[in-house]
XYZ file of C-alpha atoms in Angstrom:
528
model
C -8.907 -7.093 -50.579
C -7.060 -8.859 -53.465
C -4.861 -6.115 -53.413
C -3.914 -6.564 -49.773
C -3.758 -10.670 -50.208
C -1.007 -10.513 -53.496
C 0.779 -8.154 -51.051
C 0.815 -10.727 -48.456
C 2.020 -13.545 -50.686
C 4.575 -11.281 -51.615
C 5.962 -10.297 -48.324
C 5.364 -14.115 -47.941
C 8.259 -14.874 -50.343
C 10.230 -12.131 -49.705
C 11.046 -13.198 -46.445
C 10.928 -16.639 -46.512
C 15.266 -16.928 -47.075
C 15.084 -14.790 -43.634
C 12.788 -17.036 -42.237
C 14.441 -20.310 -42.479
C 17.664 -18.717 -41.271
C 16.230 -17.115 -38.320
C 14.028 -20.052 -37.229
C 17.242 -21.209 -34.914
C 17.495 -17.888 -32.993
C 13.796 -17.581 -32.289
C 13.717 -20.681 -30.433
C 16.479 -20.372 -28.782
C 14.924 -16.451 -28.001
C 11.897 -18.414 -27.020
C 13.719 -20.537 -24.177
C 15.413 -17.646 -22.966
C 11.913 -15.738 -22.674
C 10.285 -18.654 -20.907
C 13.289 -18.541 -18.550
C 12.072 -14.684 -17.179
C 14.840 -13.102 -19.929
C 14.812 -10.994 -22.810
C 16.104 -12.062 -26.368
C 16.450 -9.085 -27.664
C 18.846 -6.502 -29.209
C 19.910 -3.220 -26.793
C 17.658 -1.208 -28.656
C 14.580 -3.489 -28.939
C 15.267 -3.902 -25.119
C 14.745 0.129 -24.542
C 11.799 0.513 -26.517
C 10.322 -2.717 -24.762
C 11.453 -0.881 -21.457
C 9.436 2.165 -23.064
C 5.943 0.145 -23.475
C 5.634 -1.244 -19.856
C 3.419 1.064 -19.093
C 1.241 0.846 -22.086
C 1.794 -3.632 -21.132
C 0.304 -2.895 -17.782
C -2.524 -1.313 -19.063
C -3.147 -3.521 -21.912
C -3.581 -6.462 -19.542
C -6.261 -5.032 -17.316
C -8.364 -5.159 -19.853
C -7.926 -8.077 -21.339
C -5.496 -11.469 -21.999
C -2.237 -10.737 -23.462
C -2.313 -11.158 -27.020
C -0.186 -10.332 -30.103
C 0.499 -6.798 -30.845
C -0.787 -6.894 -34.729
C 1.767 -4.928 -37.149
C -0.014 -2.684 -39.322
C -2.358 -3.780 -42.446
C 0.351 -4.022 -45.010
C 1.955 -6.743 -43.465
C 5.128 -5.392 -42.544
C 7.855 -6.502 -40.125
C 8.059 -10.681 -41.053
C 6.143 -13.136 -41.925
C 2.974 -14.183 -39.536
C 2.526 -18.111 -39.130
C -0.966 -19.368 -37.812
C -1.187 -18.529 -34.557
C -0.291 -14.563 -35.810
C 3.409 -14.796 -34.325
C 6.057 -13.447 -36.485
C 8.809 -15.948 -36.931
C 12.248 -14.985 -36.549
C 11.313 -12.584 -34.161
C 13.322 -12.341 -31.261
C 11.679 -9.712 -29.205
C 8.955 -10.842 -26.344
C 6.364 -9.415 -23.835
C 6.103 -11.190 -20.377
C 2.759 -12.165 -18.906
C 4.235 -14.267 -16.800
C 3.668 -17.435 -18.674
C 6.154 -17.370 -21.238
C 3.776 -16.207 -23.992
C 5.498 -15.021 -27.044
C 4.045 -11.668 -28.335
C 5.421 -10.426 -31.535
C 6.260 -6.486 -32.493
C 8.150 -4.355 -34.740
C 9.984 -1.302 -34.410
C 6.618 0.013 -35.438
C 5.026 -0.952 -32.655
C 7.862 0.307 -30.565
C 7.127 3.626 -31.687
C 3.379 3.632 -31.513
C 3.884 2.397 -27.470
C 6.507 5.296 -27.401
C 4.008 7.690 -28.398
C 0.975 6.608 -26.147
C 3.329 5.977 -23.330
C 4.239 9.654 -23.235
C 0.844 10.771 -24.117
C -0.256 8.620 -20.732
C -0.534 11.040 -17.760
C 2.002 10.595 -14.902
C 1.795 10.885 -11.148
C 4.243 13.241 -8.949
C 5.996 11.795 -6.287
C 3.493 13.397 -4.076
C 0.329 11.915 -5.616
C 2.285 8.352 -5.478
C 2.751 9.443 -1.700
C -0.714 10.384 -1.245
C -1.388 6.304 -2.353
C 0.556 5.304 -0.607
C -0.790 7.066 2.751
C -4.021 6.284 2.067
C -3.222 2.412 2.306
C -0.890 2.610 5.257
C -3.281 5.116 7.230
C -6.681 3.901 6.371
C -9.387 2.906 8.885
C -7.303 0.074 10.199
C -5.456 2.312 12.150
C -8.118 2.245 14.863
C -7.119 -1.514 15.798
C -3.434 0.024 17.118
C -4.241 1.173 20.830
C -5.749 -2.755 20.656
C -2.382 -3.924 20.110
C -0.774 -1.661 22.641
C -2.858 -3.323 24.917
C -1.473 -6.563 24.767
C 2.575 -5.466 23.854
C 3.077 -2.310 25.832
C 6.381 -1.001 24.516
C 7.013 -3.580 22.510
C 3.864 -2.893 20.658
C 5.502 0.541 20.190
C 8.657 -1.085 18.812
C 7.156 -2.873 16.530
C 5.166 -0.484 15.131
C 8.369 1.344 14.115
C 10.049 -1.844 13.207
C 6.599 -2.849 11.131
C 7.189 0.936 9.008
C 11.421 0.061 8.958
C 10.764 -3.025 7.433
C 7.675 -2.746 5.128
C 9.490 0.263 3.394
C 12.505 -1.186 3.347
C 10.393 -4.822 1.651
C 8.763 -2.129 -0.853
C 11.865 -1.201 -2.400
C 13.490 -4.358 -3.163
C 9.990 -5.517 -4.617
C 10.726 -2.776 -6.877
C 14.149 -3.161 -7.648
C 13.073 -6.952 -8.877
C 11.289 -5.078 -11.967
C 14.404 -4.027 -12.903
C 17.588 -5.696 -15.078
C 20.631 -4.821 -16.204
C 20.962 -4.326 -20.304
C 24.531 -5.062 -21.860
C 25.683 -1.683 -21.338
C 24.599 -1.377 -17.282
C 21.949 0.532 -17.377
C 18.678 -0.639 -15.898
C 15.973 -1.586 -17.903
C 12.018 -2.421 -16.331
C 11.638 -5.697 -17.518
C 8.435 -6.677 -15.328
C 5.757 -4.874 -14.331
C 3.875 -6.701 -12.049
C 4.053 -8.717 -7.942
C 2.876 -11.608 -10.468
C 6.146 -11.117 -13.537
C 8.054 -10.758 -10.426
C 7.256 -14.180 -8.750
C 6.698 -16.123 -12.343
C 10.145 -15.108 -13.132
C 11.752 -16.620 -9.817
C 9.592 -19.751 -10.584
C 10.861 -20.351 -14.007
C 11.904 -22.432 -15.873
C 10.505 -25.522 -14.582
C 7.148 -23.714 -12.968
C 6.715 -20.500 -15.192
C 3.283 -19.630 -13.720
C 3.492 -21.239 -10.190
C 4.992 -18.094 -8.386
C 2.047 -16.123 -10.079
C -0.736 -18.189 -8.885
C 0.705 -18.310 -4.898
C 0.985 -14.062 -5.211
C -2.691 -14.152 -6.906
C -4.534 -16.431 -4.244
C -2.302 -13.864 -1.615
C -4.321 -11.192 -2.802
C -7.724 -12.258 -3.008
C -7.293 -13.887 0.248
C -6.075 -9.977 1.584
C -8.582 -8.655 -0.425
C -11.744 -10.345 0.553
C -10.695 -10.188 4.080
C -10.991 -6.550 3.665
C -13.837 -6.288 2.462
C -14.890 -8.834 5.294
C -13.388 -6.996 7.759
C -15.991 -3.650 6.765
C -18.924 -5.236 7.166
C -17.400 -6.451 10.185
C -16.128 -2.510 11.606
C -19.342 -1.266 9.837
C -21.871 -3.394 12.371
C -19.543 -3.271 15.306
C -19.595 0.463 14.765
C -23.487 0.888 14.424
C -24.256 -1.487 17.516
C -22.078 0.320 19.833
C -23.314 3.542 19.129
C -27.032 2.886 19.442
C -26.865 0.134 21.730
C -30.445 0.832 23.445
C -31.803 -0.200 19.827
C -32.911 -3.971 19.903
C -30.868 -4.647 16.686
C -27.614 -7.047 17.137
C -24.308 -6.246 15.456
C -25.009 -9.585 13.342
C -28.421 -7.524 12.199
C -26.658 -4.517 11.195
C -24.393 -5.960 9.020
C -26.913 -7.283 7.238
C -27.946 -3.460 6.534
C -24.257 -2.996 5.644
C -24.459 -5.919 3.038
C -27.677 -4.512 1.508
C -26.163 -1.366 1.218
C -23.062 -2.964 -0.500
C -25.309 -4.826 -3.036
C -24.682 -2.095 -5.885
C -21.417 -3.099 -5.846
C -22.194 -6.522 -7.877
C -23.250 -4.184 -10.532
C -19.940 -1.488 -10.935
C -17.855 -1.991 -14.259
C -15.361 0.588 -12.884
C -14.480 3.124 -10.004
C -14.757 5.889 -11.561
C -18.156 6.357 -9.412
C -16.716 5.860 -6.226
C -13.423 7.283 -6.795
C -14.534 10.645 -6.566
C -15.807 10.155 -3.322
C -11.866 8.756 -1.845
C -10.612 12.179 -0.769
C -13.788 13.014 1.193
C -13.538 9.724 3.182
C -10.019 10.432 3.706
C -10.633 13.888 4.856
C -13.200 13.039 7.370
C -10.975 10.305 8.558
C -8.465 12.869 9.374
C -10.963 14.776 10.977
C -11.929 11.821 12.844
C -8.551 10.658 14.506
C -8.158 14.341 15.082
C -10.910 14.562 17.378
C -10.098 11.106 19.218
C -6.567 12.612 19.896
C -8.126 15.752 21.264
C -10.765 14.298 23.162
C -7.283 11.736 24.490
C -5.298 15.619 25.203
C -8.222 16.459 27.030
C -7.767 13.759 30.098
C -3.807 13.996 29.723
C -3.841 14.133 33.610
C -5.759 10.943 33.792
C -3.626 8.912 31.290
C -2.037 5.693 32.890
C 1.389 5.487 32.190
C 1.988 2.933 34.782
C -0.754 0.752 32.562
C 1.687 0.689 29.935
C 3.754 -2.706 30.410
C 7.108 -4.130 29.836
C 6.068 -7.559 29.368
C 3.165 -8.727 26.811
C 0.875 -11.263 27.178
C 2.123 -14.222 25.169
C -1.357 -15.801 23.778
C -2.432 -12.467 23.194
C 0.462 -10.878 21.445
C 1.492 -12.772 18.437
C -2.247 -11.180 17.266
C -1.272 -7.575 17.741
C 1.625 -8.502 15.696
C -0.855 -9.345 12.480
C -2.744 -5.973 13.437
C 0.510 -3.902 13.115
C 1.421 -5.677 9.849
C -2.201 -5.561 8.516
C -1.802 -1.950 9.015
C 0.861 -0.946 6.958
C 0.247 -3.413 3.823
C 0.865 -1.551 0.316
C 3.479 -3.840 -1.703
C 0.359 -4.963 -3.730
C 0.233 -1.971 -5.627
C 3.692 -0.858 -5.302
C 4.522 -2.016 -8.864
C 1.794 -0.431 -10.931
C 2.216 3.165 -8.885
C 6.114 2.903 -9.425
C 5.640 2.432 -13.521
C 3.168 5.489 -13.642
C 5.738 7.660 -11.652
C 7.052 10.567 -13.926
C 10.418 10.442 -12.048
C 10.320 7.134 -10.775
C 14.132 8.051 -9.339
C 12.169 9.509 -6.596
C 10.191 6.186 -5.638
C 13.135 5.630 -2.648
C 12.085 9.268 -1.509
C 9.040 8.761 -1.592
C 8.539 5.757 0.411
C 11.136 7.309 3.091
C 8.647 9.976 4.293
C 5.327 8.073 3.762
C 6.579 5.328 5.805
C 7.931 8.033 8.352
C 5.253 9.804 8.756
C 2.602 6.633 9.208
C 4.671 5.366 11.777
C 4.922 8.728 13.809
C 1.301 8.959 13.554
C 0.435 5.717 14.490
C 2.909 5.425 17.136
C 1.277 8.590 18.772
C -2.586 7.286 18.014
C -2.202 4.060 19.898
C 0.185 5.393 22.615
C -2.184 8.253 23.289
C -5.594 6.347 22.682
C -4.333 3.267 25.482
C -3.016 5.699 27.645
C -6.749 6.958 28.211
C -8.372 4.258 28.192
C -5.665 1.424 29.559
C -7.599 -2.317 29.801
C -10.620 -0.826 29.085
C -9.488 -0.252 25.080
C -11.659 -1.666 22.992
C -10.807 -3.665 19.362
C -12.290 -0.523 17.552
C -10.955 2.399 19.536
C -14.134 4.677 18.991
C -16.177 2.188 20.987
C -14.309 3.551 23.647
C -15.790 7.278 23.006
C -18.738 9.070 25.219
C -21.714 8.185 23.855
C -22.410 12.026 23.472
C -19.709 11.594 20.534
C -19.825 8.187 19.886
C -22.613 8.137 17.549
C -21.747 10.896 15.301
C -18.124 9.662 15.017
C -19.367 5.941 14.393
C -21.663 7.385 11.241
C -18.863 8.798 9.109
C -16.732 5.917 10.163
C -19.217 3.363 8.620
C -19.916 6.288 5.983
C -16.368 5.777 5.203
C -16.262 2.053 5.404
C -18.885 1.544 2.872
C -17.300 3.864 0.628
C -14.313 1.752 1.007
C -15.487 -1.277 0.655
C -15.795 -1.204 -3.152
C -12.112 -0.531 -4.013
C -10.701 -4.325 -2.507
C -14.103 -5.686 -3.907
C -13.770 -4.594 -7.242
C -10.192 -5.927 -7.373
C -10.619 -9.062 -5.886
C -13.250 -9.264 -8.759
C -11.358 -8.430 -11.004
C -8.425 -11.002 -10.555
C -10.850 -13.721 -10.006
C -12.870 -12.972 -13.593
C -8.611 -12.725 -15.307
C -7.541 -15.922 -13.182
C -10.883 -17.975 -13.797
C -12.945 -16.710 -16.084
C -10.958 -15.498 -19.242
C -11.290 -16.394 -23.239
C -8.017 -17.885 -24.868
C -7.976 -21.398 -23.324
C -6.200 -20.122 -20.088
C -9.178 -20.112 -17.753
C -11.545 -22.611 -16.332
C -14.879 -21.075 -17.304
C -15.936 -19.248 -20.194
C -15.762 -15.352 -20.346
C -18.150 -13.159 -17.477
C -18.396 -10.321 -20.603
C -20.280 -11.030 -24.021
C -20.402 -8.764 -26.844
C -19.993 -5.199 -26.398
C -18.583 -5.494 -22.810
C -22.260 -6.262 -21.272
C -21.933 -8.760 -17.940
C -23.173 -12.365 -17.953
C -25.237 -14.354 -15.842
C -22.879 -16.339 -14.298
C -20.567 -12.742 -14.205
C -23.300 -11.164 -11.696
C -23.558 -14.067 -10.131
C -19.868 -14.183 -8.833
C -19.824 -10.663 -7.996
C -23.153 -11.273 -5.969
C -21.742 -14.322 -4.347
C -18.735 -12.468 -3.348
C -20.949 -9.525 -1.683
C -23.245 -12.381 0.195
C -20.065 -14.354 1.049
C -18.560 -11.269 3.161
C -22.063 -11.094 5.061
C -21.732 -14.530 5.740
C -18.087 -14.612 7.253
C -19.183 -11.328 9.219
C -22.133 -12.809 10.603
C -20.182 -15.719 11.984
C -17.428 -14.180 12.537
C -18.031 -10.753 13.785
C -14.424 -10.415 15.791
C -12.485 -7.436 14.035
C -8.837 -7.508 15.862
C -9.303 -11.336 15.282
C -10.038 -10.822 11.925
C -7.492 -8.324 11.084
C -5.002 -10.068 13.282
C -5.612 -13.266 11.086
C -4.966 -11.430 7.904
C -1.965 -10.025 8.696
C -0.604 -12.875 9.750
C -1.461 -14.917 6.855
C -1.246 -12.880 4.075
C -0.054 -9.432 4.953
C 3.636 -10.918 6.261
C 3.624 -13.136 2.951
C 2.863 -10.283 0.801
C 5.320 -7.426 2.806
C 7.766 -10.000 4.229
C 8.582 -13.346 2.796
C 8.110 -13.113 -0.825
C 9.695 -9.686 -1.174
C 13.158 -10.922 0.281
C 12.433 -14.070 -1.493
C 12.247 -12.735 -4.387
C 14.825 -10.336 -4.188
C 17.554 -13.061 -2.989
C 16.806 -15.058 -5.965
C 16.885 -12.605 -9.044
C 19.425 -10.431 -7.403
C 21.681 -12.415 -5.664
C 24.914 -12.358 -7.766
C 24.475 -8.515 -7.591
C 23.710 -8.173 -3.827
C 26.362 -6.784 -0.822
C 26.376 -9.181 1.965
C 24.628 -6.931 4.086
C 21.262 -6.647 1.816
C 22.205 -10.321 2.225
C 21.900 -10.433 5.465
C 18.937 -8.048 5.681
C 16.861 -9.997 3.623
C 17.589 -13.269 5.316
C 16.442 -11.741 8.628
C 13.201 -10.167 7.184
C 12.111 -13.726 5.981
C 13.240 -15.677 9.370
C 11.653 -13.423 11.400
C 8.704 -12.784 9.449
C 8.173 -16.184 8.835
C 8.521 -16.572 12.725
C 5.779 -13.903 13.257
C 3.397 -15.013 10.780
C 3.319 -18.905 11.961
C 2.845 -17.670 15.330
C 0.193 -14.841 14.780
C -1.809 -16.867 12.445
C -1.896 -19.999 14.951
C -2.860 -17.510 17.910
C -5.246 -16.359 15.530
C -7.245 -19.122 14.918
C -7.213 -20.314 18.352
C -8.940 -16.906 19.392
C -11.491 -16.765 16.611
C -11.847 -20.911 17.934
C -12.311 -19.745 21.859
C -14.246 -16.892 20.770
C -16.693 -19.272 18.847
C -16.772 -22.139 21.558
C -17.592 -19.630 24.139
C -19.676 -17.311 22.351
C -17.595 -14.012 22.915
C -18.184 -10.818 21.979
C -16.036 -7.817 21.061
């Protein structure tokens, strides 16, 4: 120990000629990392591209803090709050917090950064189509029924656009270095929208993206309690239990979920619920091929029902929501070059199967299609495919729930003086009281908005609206106009412009209709 202090005091005067002379450059470094930039040299700027990765995962866990150099003190003197001064070289967590580092550091992140497993294209594609082509899906023939063709259209349009949305999100991680070559500089929806906030509101844009995605979030969870007692009421409906009743079976079944720490014991359990989901709109589209001589083509309209439509339009967005994630599955990419591919034949391929599940599902069933298209099913089948469904929903449900957990205990209940509340974990990771407590209040909140509002295409219609055009729409061509816009052609110009009018146009409209059918649906006590 005395050993390791008289080395300190020496380092201490060592560098303390550097010091003064560098104190100049690291504030000026400091306003130009508070601005969204780096202050750094080219090479610092690489090996900072090199540790976004490791940044990412360093966050989840916990509040960005000061990477520590090693125990001898090297790399520049460390005032009291453990910065190095005259350091010029930053880490963005979207409030402008300085982080110090050392070429040392640089190399460690190097090191664990390729030591980190990466994801194929494929696997990134396989993410992808899980969140475009989940259970959601079965709202589409509802949507047909109210837009006809032009529910077709904009199903293709929805695919055109939300791709299209998903790689300028991307491209705003991304900056230019002195010598041209692109350089991830943000890793995050929330760096992204803190960065076209600054200077003047450095954490603003993050706080807008993170009430986005609880909002999203907790609707889907909402939204499978919701599916999960529609589901079990219509397929035992001579059973004197209401749909209100069985989600409260749902919501006790969901209770473990207050308790999980991670996903690793649910995740295992994702490809089986996406097989049988297959399986499932496999056999709807048979059973649809089977009365091909019955389908109504003439049913299929021209014209859409104006107080109706604007809600099919949140379904179709709803449906096709993934820019959440985008960033994080882009930085774990081990060629993220083929990110553009990637999202190309995903997007492709959810439209041309969604296209052909709500064409062919309303063509058999015309006005009588139901808000959950299995509803619509003989009740020979109806049961049995009902089961997995909620099988699957349940299994589900834990995924949004643990996120929207998790950015509510980061956003409100962190150590460090940035949070409102004090810390959900105390020592050696084990929960609090008031930690369970929010998780079980988020579980019995879900119930609650089921129970009184138990309207799924409503629901889902509503979320799409608000949230889901926000989150695909408006903030990615927002965003993209304002970091890129010195660097953009006038048609990407033009392109985003459009997205945002019209999606702006779409969401005001579909969230409006929205509430007024979840408001007509409550004053007149309708059912799905």
């Amino acid at each position: 120990m005395a050993h390791l202090i008289r080395h300190k005091i020496s380092n201490k005067l060592t560098n303390v000629a550097n010091t003064v002379s560098n104190k100049s450059q690291s504030k000026v470094s400091g306003v130009f990392a508070r601005l969204g930039f780096q202050a750094a040299t080219d090479d610092e700027g690489l090996g900072f591209a090199d540790c976004d990765d490791l940044d990412y995962d360093y966050r989840q866990g916990m509040q960005m803090g000061t990477l520590e150099g090693d125990g001898n003190g090297e790399g520049g003197e460390m005032d009291g709050d453990g910065m190095m001064e005259g350091d010029s070289h930053y880490q963005r967590d979207g409030n402008g917090q300085r982080t110090s580092t050392s070429f040392k550091d640089i190399g460690a992140c190097k090191e664990l950064v390729e030591d980190k497993p990466k994801i194929t294209s494929w696997d990134a594609g396989w993410n992808v189509t899980n969140a475009i082509q989940g259970m959601f899906v079965l709202g589409l023939p509802y949507a047909i029924l109210h837009g006809g063709y032009l529910g077709l259209f904009l199903i293709i349009f929805a695919a055109v656009v939300c791709c299209y949305t998903g790689k300028i999100l991307i491209a705003c991680l991304y900056e230019e270095n002195e010598d041209g070559v692109l350089v991830r500089v943000r890793d995050s929806y929330v760096d992204i929208a803190n960065a076209c906030c600054a200077p003047r509101f450095p954490a603003l844009g993050g706080h807008i993206v993170n009430v986005a995605q609880i909002i999203e979030l907790v609707m889907t969870c909402i939204l499978y309690v919701v599916v999960s007692g529609n589901l079990m009421y219509n397929s035992f409906p001579s059973l004197p239990v209401s749909q209100k009743a069985w989600s409260v079976v749902a919501t006790a079944a969901l209770l473990p979920c207050a308790f999980l720490r991670n996903l690793k014991s649910v995740s295992k359990f994702s490809l089986l619920c996406t097989i049988a989901h297959i399986l499932i709109n496999v056999l709807v589209i048979a059973y649809c091929l089977s009365r091909a001589r019955d389908w109504a083509w003439d049913k299929v309209k021209f014209y859409i029902d104006v107080k109706k439509f604007p809600i099919s339009i949140g379904i179709i967005v709803f449906s096709y929501t993934s820019q959440i994630f985008l960033p994080s599955l882009e930085g774990n990419m081990a060629k993220p070059s083929e990110f553009h591919c990637m999202m190309d034949w995903t997007h492709i391929s959810a439209c041309i199967l969604k296209g052909l599940f709500a064409l062919v599902a309303y063509l058999t069933w015309a006005d009588a299609t139901q808000e959950v298209i299995t509803d619509n099913l003989p009740s020979t089948i109806r049961a049995v495919v009902n089961i997995f469904l909620v099988a699957k929903a349940l299994l589900s449900y834990p995924l949004p729930f643990f996120a929207a957990v998790e950015v509510l205990e980061k956003s409100l209940f962190q150590e460090g003086g940035r949070a409102m509340f004090p810390d959900c974990y105390g020592p050696g990771g084990r929960l609090k009281s008031w930690g369970l407590g929010l998780r079980c209040g988020l579980v019995v909140f879900t119930l609650l908005m089921a129970i009184f509002v138990p309207h799924f295409a409503l629901l889902m219609g509503l979320t799409g609206s608000l949230t889901g055009a926000g989150l695909c729409f408006l903030l990615p061509s927002l965003f993209h106009l304002k970091l890129l816009w010195r660097k953009l052609l006038w048609h990407h110009v033009f392109f985003d412009v459009a997205i945002f009018v019209i999606g702006g146009i779409c969401s005001i409209s579909g969230f409006i209709h929205s509430v007024e059918g979840l408001i007509e649906a409550y004053k007149y006590n309708l059912h799905d």
